[in-house]
XYZ file of C-alpha atoms in Angstrom:
720
model
C 100.759 103.196 79.598
C 104.519 103.907 79.239
C 107.010 101.031 79.310
C 107.823 99.675 82.724
C 111.148 100.291 84.414
C 113.533 97.380 85.224
C 111.861 94.390 86.765
C 108.736 94.282 84.594
C 107.348 91.706 82.193
C 108.549 91.567 78.617
C 107.253 88.594 76.662
C 105.574 85.265 77.132
C 108.567 83.236 76.007
C 110.720 84.636 78.786
C 108.091 83.601 81.287
C 108.698 79.884 80.882
C 112.085 79.554 82.546
C 113.395 77.974 85.719
C 111.821 74.549 85.156
C 108.356 75.352 86.474
C 105.562 73.893 84.421
C 102.966 76.285 83.043
C 100.077 76.817 85.465
C 96.707 75.861 84.073
C 94.744 78.577 85.843
C 93.437 81.345 83.605
C 91.545 84.577 84.112
C 89.549 87.082 82.129
C 91.206 90.495 82.381
C 89.007 93.365 83.601
C 89.435 96.916 82.394
C 92.230 98.698 84.276
C 91.581 101.493 86.696
C 91.951 105.010 85.433
C 95.133 106.739 86.479
C 94.941 108.460 89.823
C 96.982 111.392 90.935
C 99.043 111.395 94.084
C 97.129 112.304 97.201
C 99.836 114.383 98.869
C 99.411 118.125 98.554
C 102.889 119.706 98.482
C 103.480 122.067 101.396
C 103.169 125.771 100.905
C 106.555 127.377 101.016
C 106.962 129.198 104.284
C 109.603 131.561 105.537
C 113.008 130.107 106.193
C 112.097 130.262 109.867
C 110.727 132.853 112.155
C 113.734 132.262 114.340
C 115.962 133.580 111.569
C 114.077 136.804 111.324
C 112.313 136.004 108.056
C 108.809 137.292 107.473
C 105.879 135.407 106.027
C 105.348 135.806 102.340
C 101.622 135.229 102.259
C 98.495 136.136 104.164
C 97.740 132.460 104.754
C 101.038 131.880 106.507
C 100.581 134.903 108.782
C 97.485 133.222 110.228
C 99.449 130.162 111.317
C 100.297 130.408 115.029
C 104.020 129.898 115.577
C 105.105 126.543 116.973
C 107.667 127.745 119.551
C 110.041 125.039 120.745
C 111.802 126.952 123.540
C 108.710 128.521 125.058
C 109.663 127.465 128.590
C 113.043 129.186 128.258
C 111.292 132.390 127.257
C 108.885 132.125 130.195
C 111.820 131.515 132.545
C 113.541 134.549 130.988
C 116.540 132.479 129.961
C 116.274 133.927 126.461
C 114.228 136.348 124.418
C 114.854 134.584 121.097
C 112.150 132.165 119.986
C 113.128 129.013 118.137
C 110.181 127.924 116.026
C 109.262 125.147 113.660
C 109.337 126.432 110.100
C 105.860 127.083 108.740
C 106.494 124.740 105.821
C 106.283 121.943 108.405
C 104.080 123.496 111.083
C 101.005 123.843 108.897
C 100.980 120.092 108.143
C 101.784 118.605 111.547
C 99.503 116.267 113.446
C 99.392 116.340 117.264
C 101.664 113.326 117.759
C 104.193 114.802 115.335
C 104.263 118.087 117.245
C 105.008 116.301 120.494
C 107.665 114.234 118.715
C 109.384 117.347 117.362
C 109.343 118.923 120.820
C 110.818 115.721 122.289
C 113.655 115.611 119.741
C 114.437 119.306 120.070
C 114.497 119.251 123.882
C 116.956 116.334 123.929
C 119.257 117.240 121.067
C 119.777 120.869 121.929
C 121.593 119.798 125.103
C 124.174 117.638 123.379
C 125.140 114.159 124.542
C 128.372 114.891 126.333
C 131.161 112.390 126.878
C 129.840 111.438 130.303
C 126.296 110.858 129.163
C 124.879 114.183 130.261
C 122.551 115.879 127.849
C 120.556 114.549 125.102
C 120.764 111.865 122.568
C 117.369 110.394 121.769
C 115.559 107.490 120.142
C 112.383 108.141 118.166
C 110.808 104.688 118.059
C 107.408 105.403 116.535
C 105.621 102.719 114.558
C 106.083 102.671 110.807
C 104.086 105.307 108.988
C 103.826 107.889 111.790
C 106.182 110.387 110.141
C 109.596 109.898 111.764
C 111.415 111.568 108.855
C 109.126 114.616 108.939
C 109.573 115.019 112.701
C 113.326 114.686 112.265
C 113.575 117.301 109.524
C 111.412 119.783 111.416
C 113.332 119.405 114.696
C 116.824 119.436 113.195
C 115.967 122.365 110.918
C 114.938 124.324 114.006
C 118.285 123.446 115.605
C 120.181 124.521 112.499
C 118.253 127.748 111.986
C 118.528 128.504 115.692
C 122.250 128.944 115.154
C 121.510 132.300 113.530
C 120.247 133.639 116.855
C 121.965 133.819 120.192
C 121.102 130.142 120.662
C 123.998 128.787 118.553
C 122.480 125.312 118.582
C 123.946 123.516 115.550
C 125.554 124.154 112.182
C 125.691 120.730 110.519
C 123.678 117.509 110.490
C 124.774 114.076 109.283
C 121.903 111.754 108.279
C 123.023 108.134 107.871
C 120.567 105.741 106.220
C 120.454 102.307 104.566
C 121.542 102.533 100.928
C 118.015 101.687 99.784
C 116.668 104.811 101.530
C 119.108 107.438 100.239
C 116.744 108.383 97.426
C 113.779 108.350 99.819
C 115.428 111.037 101.924
C 116.279 113.033 98.813
C 112.617 112.831 97.808
C 111.564 114.013 101.280
C 113.831 117.052 101.057
C 112.565 117.730 97.533
C 108.986 117.600 98.786
C 109.469 120.065 101.627
C 111.953 122.400 99.956
C 110.504 122.602 96.464
C 111.221 125.973 94.804
C 113.607 126.747 97.682
C 117.360 126.312 97.975
C 117.989 122.597 98.499
C 119.452 122.183 102.017
C 121.228 118.845 101.646
C 124.114 117.184 99.866
C 123.235 113.615 98.885
C 126.505 111.694 99.125
C 126.844 108.946 96.542
C 130.649 109.143 96.235
C 133.604 110.348 98.292
C 133.713 113.516 96.181
C 130.259 114.463 97.481
C 131.652 114.509 101.020
C 134.363 116.907 99.864
C 131.738 119.078 98.180
C 129.752 119.218 101.409
C 132.725 120.646 103.317
C 132.628 123.773 101.161
C 128.837 124.190 101.238
C 127.937 123.578 104.901
C 126.621 127.092 105.448
C 124.258 126.821 102.482
C 123.517 123.078 102.677
C 123.804 121.973 106.318
C 122.573 118.386 105.790
C 124.687 115.510 104.500
C 122.707 112.354 103.632
C 124.897 109.277 103.286
C 124.508 105.489 103.373
C 125.906 103.396 106.214
C 128.229 101.644 103.782
C 129.685 104.863 102.353
C 130.042 106.348 105.833
C 132.064 103.334 106.971
C 134.345 103.474 103.942
C 135.046 107.196 104.281
C 134.876 107.699 108.028
C 138.161 109.647 108.073
C 136.717 112.253 105.714
C 133.657 112.572 107.936
C 135.776 113.026 111.070
C 137.319 116.169 109.586
C 133.927 117.899 109.322
C 133.036 117.742 113.048
C 129.254 117.424 112.751
C 126.931 118.811 115.424
C 124.036 116.365 114.927
C 123.912 112.741 113.742
C 120.685 111.009 112.694
C 120.735 107.222 112.203
C 117.701 106.052 110.240
C 116.714 102.415 110.777
C 119.027 102.714 113.763
C 118.405 99.156 114.938
C 121.397 98.434 112.680
C 123.435 99.534 115.709
C 122.075 96.720 117.900
C 125.392 94.828 117.957
C 127.212 96.241 120.975
C 130.629 95.261 119.628
C 129.768 95.708 115.957
C 132.107 97.480 113.543
C 129.390 99.870 112.327
C 128.555 101.036 115.844
C 132.213 101.596 116.719
C 132.780 103.492 113.468
C 129.938 105.922 114.109
C 130.986 106.451 117.729
C 134.459 107.395 116.495
C 132.929 110.448 114.799
C 132.349 111.891 118.306
C 129.202 113.751 117.271
C 127.643 115.235 120.449
C 123.968 114.995 119.440
C 122.733 111.578 118.298
C 119.253 110.626 117.175
C 118.208 107.068 116.324
C 115.095 106.462 114.223
C 113.615 102.978 114.389
C 110.205 101.390 114.402
C 111.618 98.316 116.155
C 113.839 99.315 119.099
C 113.458 95.907 120.735
C 113.995 92.983 118.386
C 115.593 90.069 120.182
C 117.104 90.717 123.606
C 118.153 93.260 126.207
C 121.741 93.538 125.004
C 120.580 94.802 121.614
C 118.246 97.291 123.265
C 121.010 98.407 125.614
C 123.287 98.972 122.617
C 120.863 101.557 121.196
C 120.323 103.292 124.541
C 124.037 103.493 125.272
C 124.723 104.847 121.781
C 122.539 107.924 122.305
C 123.200 108.304 126.043
C 126.685 106.927 126.770
C 127.308 105.944 130.404
C 123.776 106.795 131.588
C 122.754 103.126 131.702
C 126.114 101.862 132.960
C 127.602 98.644 131.632
C 125.511 95.827 130.210
C 125.897 93.997 133.541
C 124.669 97.046 135.452
C 121.806 97.424 132.984
C 120.623 93.866 133.594
C 120.896 94.364 137.346
C 118.834 97.545 137.098
C 116.197 95.539 135.207
C 115.738 93.238 138.176
C 116.446 95.535 141.128
C 115.206 98.957 140.009
C 112.812 98.549 137.068
C 110.916 101.755 137.853
C 114.099 103.819 137.789
C 115.134 102.151 134.549
C 111.794 102.918 132.951
C 112.192 106.570 133.923
C 115.607 106.699 132.255
C 114.244 105.038 129.140
C 111.279 107.413 128.970
C 113.671 110.344 129.191
C 115.582 109.360 126.062
C 113.123 107.285 124.011
C 109.720 108.178 122.615
C 107.601 105.368 121.217
C 104.052 105.657 119.898
C 102.222 102.807 118.209
C 99.483 103.203 115.649
C 96.957 102.533 118.409
C 98.326 105.414 120.496
C 97.751 108.219 118.015
C 94.922 109.626 115.966
C 95.242 107.991 112.554
C 91.867 108.967 111.177
C 93.686 110.271 108.119
C 94.529 106.663 107.219
C 91.981 104.133 105.947
C 91.207 101.033 107.978
C 93.637 98.139 107.959
C 92.599 94.470 107.814
C 95.129 91.783 108.757
C 94.777 88.077 108.019
C 96.785 84.963 108.814
C 95.758 82.267 106.337
C 96.688 78.642 106.988
C 97.187 76.696 103.753
C 96.966 72.918 103.486
C 100.219 71.219 102.519
C 100.208 69.340 99.222
C 100.694 65.541 99.191
C 104.315 65.993 98.027
C 105.001 68.485 100.803
C 103.570 66.126 103.419
C 105.647 63.195 102.160
C 108.953 65.062 101.963
C 108.383 66.725 105.337
C 108.022 63.338 106.990
C 111.286 62.259 105.349
C 113.059 65.340 106.739
C 111.751 64.502 110.212
C 113.043 60.927 109.923
C 116.386 62.147 108.585
C 117.172 64.644 111.387
C 120.907 64.893 112.089
C 123.118 67.295 114.010
C 123.020 69.925 111.242
C 119.778 71.487 112.414
C 120.333 74.838 110.683
C 120.418 73.253 107.244
C 117.323 71.217 107.985
C 115.491 74.354 109.134
C 116.395 76.018 105.847
C 115.251 72.938 103.892
C 111.937 72.842 105.771
C 111.308 76.504 104.941
C 112.047 75.915 101.260
C 109.719 72.923 101.259
C 106.920 75.016 102.775
C 107.210 77.434 99.839
C 107.455 74.794 97.102
C 109.051 71.305 97.035
C 110.861 72.031 93.768
C 112.845 74.794 95.472
C 114.197 72.213 97.908
C 114.817 69.648 95.171
C 116.821 72.129 93.080
C 118.838 73.165 96.125
C 119.712 69.573 97.024
C 120.656 68.763 93.434
C 122.938 71.791 93.279
C 124.684 70.827 96.506
C 125.058 67.220 95.376
C 126.536 68.247 92.022
C 129.185 70.248 93.853
C 129.970 67.362 96.175
C 128.880 63.794 95.439
C 129.408 62.953 99.090
C 127.345 65.867 100.357
C 125.945 65.006 103.775
C 122.364 65.834 102.766
C 122.338 64.016 99.419
C 120.333 61.089 100.926
C 117.390 63.481 101.207
C 117.097 63.288 97.423
C 115.678 59.800 97.917
C 112.543 61.436 99.333
C 111.735 62.663 95.832
C 110.840 59.307 94.314
C 108.796 58.843 91.168
C 105.418 59.428 92.774
C 106.689 62.448 94.689
C 108.815 64.182 92.078
C 107.887 67.903 91.910
C 107.710 69.390 88.431
C 107.016 72.953 89.422
C 103.236 72.806 89.186
C 101.066 75.216 91.122
C 99.178 72.435 92.924
C 102.406 71.071 94.401
C 102.437 73.923 96.929
C 99.504 74.784 99.170
C 100.555 78.418 99.503
C 101.207 78.883 95.789
C 97.812 77.396 94.955
C 96.141 79.854 97.324
C 98.223 82.758 96.004
C 97.076 82.170 92.435
C 93.420 82.385 93.427
C 94.116 85.414 95.619
C 95.747 87.554 92.938
C 92.943 86.613 90.548
C 90.439 87.913 93.108
C 92.396 91.125 93.653
C 92.545 91.848 89.942
C 88.787 91.404 89.654
C 88.422 93.850 92.554
C 90.537 96.347 90.579
C 93.226 96.485 93.263
C 97.014 96.300 92.972
C 99.065 93.807 94.964
C 102.478 93.617 96.649
C 103.956 90.150 97.268
C 106.836 89.805 99.751
C 109.287 86.936 100.259
C 112.607 86.347 102.018
C 114.021 84.287 99.170
C 115.259 85.225 95.709
C 114.359 81.775 94.349
C 110.811 82.098 95.657
C 110.465 85.518 94.024
C 111.717 83.979 90.750
C 109.023 81.312 90.980
C 106.257 83.815 91.765
C 107.415 86.174 89.017
C 107.233 83.415 86.428
C 103.748 82.491 87.593
C 102.465 86.088 87.591
C 103.832 86.750 84.128
C 102.175 83.589 82.844
C 98.876 84.951 84.177
C 99.463 88.198 82.239
C 100.334 90.355 85.211
C 102.868 93.132 84.759
C 105.633 92.485 87.276
C 107.849 95.064 88.940
C 110.480 93.678 91.261
C 112.778 95.076 93.937
C 115.340 92.836 95.607
C 118.993 92.920 96.621
C 120.130 92.987 92.997
C 118.141 96.126 92.176
C 120.447 99.115 91.822
C 119.795 101.961 94.263
C 119.025 104.554 91.515
C 116.405 102.195 90.037
C 114.531 101.577 93.288
C 112.739 104.900 93.505
C 111.872 104.693 89.801
C 110.199 101.339 90.365
C 108.225 102.669 93.321
C 107.148 105.783 91.423
C 106.049 103.753 88.405
C 104.003 101.386 90.547
C 102.330 104.139 92.571
C 101.564 106.380 89.587
C 100.056 103.647 87.385
C 97.498 102.024 89.653
C 96.797 99.216 87.231
C 95.242 96.118 88.857
C 97.310 93.987 86.497
C 100.462 95.221 88.254
C 102.211 93.019 90.803
C 105.102 94.396 92.861
C 107.500 91.692 94.083
C 109.537 92.686 97.109
C 112.435 91.111 98.972
C 111.854 91.330 102.722
C 115.360 92.588 103.462
C 115.967 94.782 100.412
C 112.633 96.570 100.444
C 111.303 96.051 103.926
C 112.135 99.543 105.177
C 111.218 103.008 104.068
C 109.351 102.226 100.858
C 105.914 103.737 100.268
C 103.939 101.384 98.035
C 100.603 103.142 98.420
C 99.662 102.238 94.853
C 98.662 98.847 96.286
C 95.934 98.106 98.784
C 96.636 94.353 99.055
C 99.867 92.848 100.392
C 100.712 89.158 100.660
C 103.568 88.028 102.912
C 104.385 84.719 101.248
C 106.850 83.546 103.910
C 107.843 84.785 107.349
C 111.108 85.774 109.015
C 112.316 84.555 112.392
C 112.513 88.204 113.438
C 108.986 89.672 113.688
C 110.376 93.187 113.184
C 111.370 92.339 109.609
C 107.877 91.096 108.805
C 106.243 94.115 110.425
C 108.439 96.450 108.390
C 107.549 94.656 105.162
C 103.823 94.575 105.908
C 103.802 98.326 106.611
C 104.670 99.245 103.014
C 101.079 99.906 101.888
C 99.370 101.320 105.014
C 101.035 104.724 105.054
C 100.422 108.425 104.500
C 98.854 108.940 101.092
C 96.933 105.665 101.108
C 93.260 106.211 100.282
C 91.922 102.640 100.096
C 91.263 100.158 102.893
C 94.367 97.988 103.221
C 94.292 94.200 103.400
C 97.439 92.388 104.540
C 97.651 88.595 104.267
C 100.257 86.307 105.809
C 100.421 82.777 104.355
C 101.352 79.839 106.600
C 101.619 76.182 105.575
C 99.567 74.327 108.179
C 101.427 72.070 110.595
C 104.924 72.912 109.328
C 107.897 74.899 110.568
C 106.063 78.047 109.472
C 103.498 77.610 112.244
C 106.330 77.205 114.750
C 107.924 80.395 113.428
C 104.620 82.238 113.796
C 104.285 81.039 117.381
C 107.816 82.173 118.251
C 107.138 85.529 116.580
C 104.071 86.081 118.739
C 106.115 85.271 121.833
C 108.908 87.593 120.680
C 106.626 90.557 120.195
C 106.100 90.524 123.930
C 109.598 91.956 124.144
C 108.189 95.135 122.675
C 106.504 95.720 126.038
C 109.887 96.141 127.732
C 109.195 99.814 128.334
C 106.026 99.010 130.240
C 107.228 96.061 132.293
C 110.781 94.751 132.153
C 111.315 91.247 133.411
C 114.702 89.625 133.642
C 114.802 86.363 131.778
C 112.288 87.448 129.154
C 114.957 87.140 126.508
C 114.546 85.067 123.376
C 114.634 81.398 124.257
C 117.355 79.240 122.786
C 116.492 76.189 120.737
C 116.625 73.152 122.955
C 116.530 69.579 121.699
C 112.832 69.513 122.517
C 112.310 72.732 120.545
C 113.947 71.200 117.484
C 111.907 68.043 117.809
C 108.769 70.180 117.927
C 109.850 72.309 114.954
C 110.292 69.288 112.701
C 107.088 67.538 113.764
C 104.464 67.788 111.020
C 100.956 68.231 112.441
C 99.115 69.263 109.289
C 97.341 65.930 108.928
C 96.005 65.955 112.488
C 94.798 69.539 112.870
C 93.408 72.453 110.907
C 95.611 74.873 112.897
C 98.214 73.893 115.475
C 98.512 77.507 116.666
C 94.817 77.670 117.510
C 95.087 74.358 119.330
C 97.898 75.725 121.517
C 95.828 78.790 122.399
C 93.113 76.521 123.792
C 90.636 79.097 122.550
C 87.011 78.004 123.135
C 85.654 79.667 119.973
C 85.948 76.496 117.848
C 86.681 78.722 114.849
C 83.250 80.355 114.838
C 84.671 83.863 114.367
C 83.479 85.310 117.672
C 85.658 86.926 120.317
C 85.639 85.383 123.770
C 83.750 88.278 125.355
C 81.059 87.966 122.671
C 80.644 84.279 123.425
C 80.293 85.052 127.130
C 77.306 87.232 126.293
C 75.519 84.377 124.548
C 72.888 82.627 126.660
C 72.420 79.647 124.370
C 75.595 77.936 123.194
C 73.835 76.491 120.159
C 73.089 79.982 118.908
C 76.792 80.688 118.719
C 77.204 78.403 115.755
C 73.859 79.092 114.175
C 73.937 82.876 114.357
C 77.637 83.680 114.414
C 77.760 85.056 110.863
C 74.815 87.350 111.553
C 76.333 88.513 114.850
C 79.681 89.343 113.279
C 77.954 91.232 110.503
C 75.956 93.306 113.001
C 79.023 94.019 115.105
C 80.538 95.934 112.256
C 83.879 94.273 112.827
C 84.086 93.020 109.263
C 83.247 95.642 106.674
C 82.325 95.108 103.088
C 85.155 95.511 100.595
C 85.301 98.901 98.898
C 85.505 97.710 95.314
C 85.864 101.294 94.120
C 119.178 91.646 97.516
C 120.384 88.548 97.140
C 119.121 88.532 100.642
C 118.096 85.202 102.119
C 116.378 84.630 105.437
C 118.273 85.092 108.661
C 118.737 81.414 109.377
C 122.380 82.139 110.193
C 121.174 84.294 113.097
C 119.869 81.136 114.706
C 123.301 79.563 115.145
C 123.531 80.618 118.774
C 120.108 79.121 119.360
C 120.644 75.670 117.876
C 122.077 72.723 119.752
C 124.222 70.114 118.036
C 121.913 67.150 118.067
C 118.250 66.305 118.233
C 117.230 63.819 120.879
C 115.202 60.718 120.245
C 111.465 60.775 120.842
C 110.891 61.373 124.524
C 108.686 59.067 126.491
C 105.662 60.045 128.545
C 106.913 62.293 131.384
C 106.914 60.674 134.843
C 104.406 61.736 137.468
C 106.932 63.983 139.224
C 107.406 66.118 136.136
C 103.744 66.485 135.186
C 103.226 69.706 137.205
C 106.153 71.253 135.339
C 104.661 70.114 132.041
C 101.323 71.647 133.009
C 103.041 74.906 133.961
C 104.822 74.946 130.616
C 101.478 74.531 128.890
C 100.056 77.494 130.784
C 103.073 79.594 129.780
C 102.480 78.656 126.148
C 98.841 79.733 126.347
C 99.836 83.011 128.004
C 102.538 83.700 125.422
C 99.975 83.390 122.621
C 97.446 85.636 124.360
C 97.920 88.257 121.641
C 95.782 86.060 119.382
C 92.777 86.562 121.672
C 92.380 89.955 120.003
C 91.936 88.236 116.634
C 88.863 86.472 115.278
C 89.358 82.802 114.443
C 87.612 81.156 111.502
C 87.275 77.518 110.510
C 85.750 76.234 107.231
C 83.665 73.886 109.383
C 81.355 76.843 110.118
C 80.243 77.177 106.520
C 78.087 80.309 106.702
C 80.547 82.266 108.817
C 83.461 81.115 106.671
C 81.752 82.206 103.468
C 80.949 85.592 105.011
C 84.561 85.991 106.158
C 86.050 85.018 102.788
C 83.755 87.412 100.920
C 84.693 90.342 103.131
C 88.366 89.414 102.867
C 88.154 89.664 99.072
C 88.786 85.938 98.707
C 85.424 84.689 97.506
C 86.962 82.756 94.588
C 89.603 80.922 96.622
C 88.970 77.161 96.650
C 88.787 76.742 100.410
C 87.882 73.060 100.231
C 91.449 72.337 99.109
C 93.630 75.302 99.997
C 92.771 76.906 103.357
C 92.330 75.110 106.676
C 91.947 78.033 109.105
C 92.242 81.826 109.383
C 92.891 84.578 111.916
C 91.524 88.071 111.290
C 91.968 91.461 112.931
C 90.739 94.894 111.919
C 92.622 98.019 112.939
C 90.670 101.224 112.516
C 91.770 104.382 114.288
């Protein structure tokens, strides 16, 4: 195997840094998998476009029926010139991609117009449904249509996150191999100048958001016809500098690509809608009023400019099944002790305490090192008293057993290596990735790593190396923010989300890295949660937030993200891990008792005793759990919470008076309803030994020490 690119392992001595003691867990290495070739078959090179008068160059292509985008215009006798999708794309399109291309073309060909007339659009498909392919096919038809009487467009600006510049270059390479490359990839200001002289031959300019902001005056000179904003949720800030900069380009046709159009609240969603269709939705005040007074009319306007399909909406039989797990890990004795100290210590600086609690949930030594660093900088640091929580008996030394999640992770990656499968591990924190990298290298894994410090040119090399060498001893470490969008890590079939983000969209983006086009193995995605800690509260808020994604179906005023009240903060810092195996399951008030059966399956049971006795057999027969096929310096967005956090945390509240009990009961019902999404998942408790063993085996976790490490699990299979 050739040497790894930056981010890999080098020698054992370098593995013992950072103060973490050497883990004692060992493993016998299996033979690596043989190398496997990429599954994508490059497209046959078609004519430039039938709309440009080119003829097919092969018999095969002549048999492909043309995909005509302006068929209605021809039927209405508005034109005799057909605008078609180039055969290089048309022969590979799936039904949902065809409808997406038609949607984009119909909107963009009209132009946005200064008064909102015409057609900007948002393509908001789920990750992995081919947004880039649909975009290239539709915009290429617009550009090639300019050679007919249509005169649709001559130039297209594609603006992307810096980490995705090379991804777009690779996409163009894939579809235009052996043909004249149609795009200038702007890495410097000189590339923008080069583009000005090559527009007729190379109509696309691909540029990062950062470079576009720095050289906006150069871009204004070009007068683009079409603008595509990949990961366009970056424009969610209505008064943000980036949004204002791109609007100043005055490009008439605007297309936003995003898998997460609705992340936090209506204002962010409005910002995207108004960007592609200025003035159509009025002011933000008028938009909110329309939500309450005329929701049906608003939905019609949204449907006109935004197309969103989820994985459940389309035929994804070309992808293998996907298995998702939420694993609740028992906190270690040190974690329990220090967490109680944080609860007792609560002061007005809630944001810092939230950050500390998240570090503690990953590993207590991460928190200890952070506090020591702050104290060294300022002896009178306001949080230095927290160091007293780390007394002699509770002094972390970096051992694996000091963290419930790290203990589980070690057993998990051992299992995956025995199953001959590669793994991706994702975290929000650089320090956590450092800790996991040291551990993996000690266990003789080869580590590739992509975070905020990874140079853009090196990112695609790392991805290519990992995907091409499907060695089960390879671990790919990924920063949630740096690598959470656009990367195709199909060389792995197991992904572990070590810690969560407050924004569910960031986690969903990260977890979608392995279940994508080209994947041939069943995918297993695991989210680790430390039981009873702030991580459970984050999970619960995430589940409530994802309800915002239903805004297109039913918009309700007031369904914005709740602010953190004093009571919220009190709840966040309350440790419940000693009193429950899963606080989230308790809040659901699910009657399954962790037996693994769905509620409708339990309703079909005549004898309640049989539920426990025969649940493993029933789940096996249902086919819901299949056997395993063995064949940036970025930190978490805690600063985004500032608007949500109040200054002080109130003292423990007393039992509510009789007059308030109905309100308390109503609040409880709202909590149950907000967690209803979990009713689609199976719930497993180790108390049901046979079912638990069956579940762990099918999850590929048969060697995980569940008596110590896991307290509960949620499971869902997605197979389309």
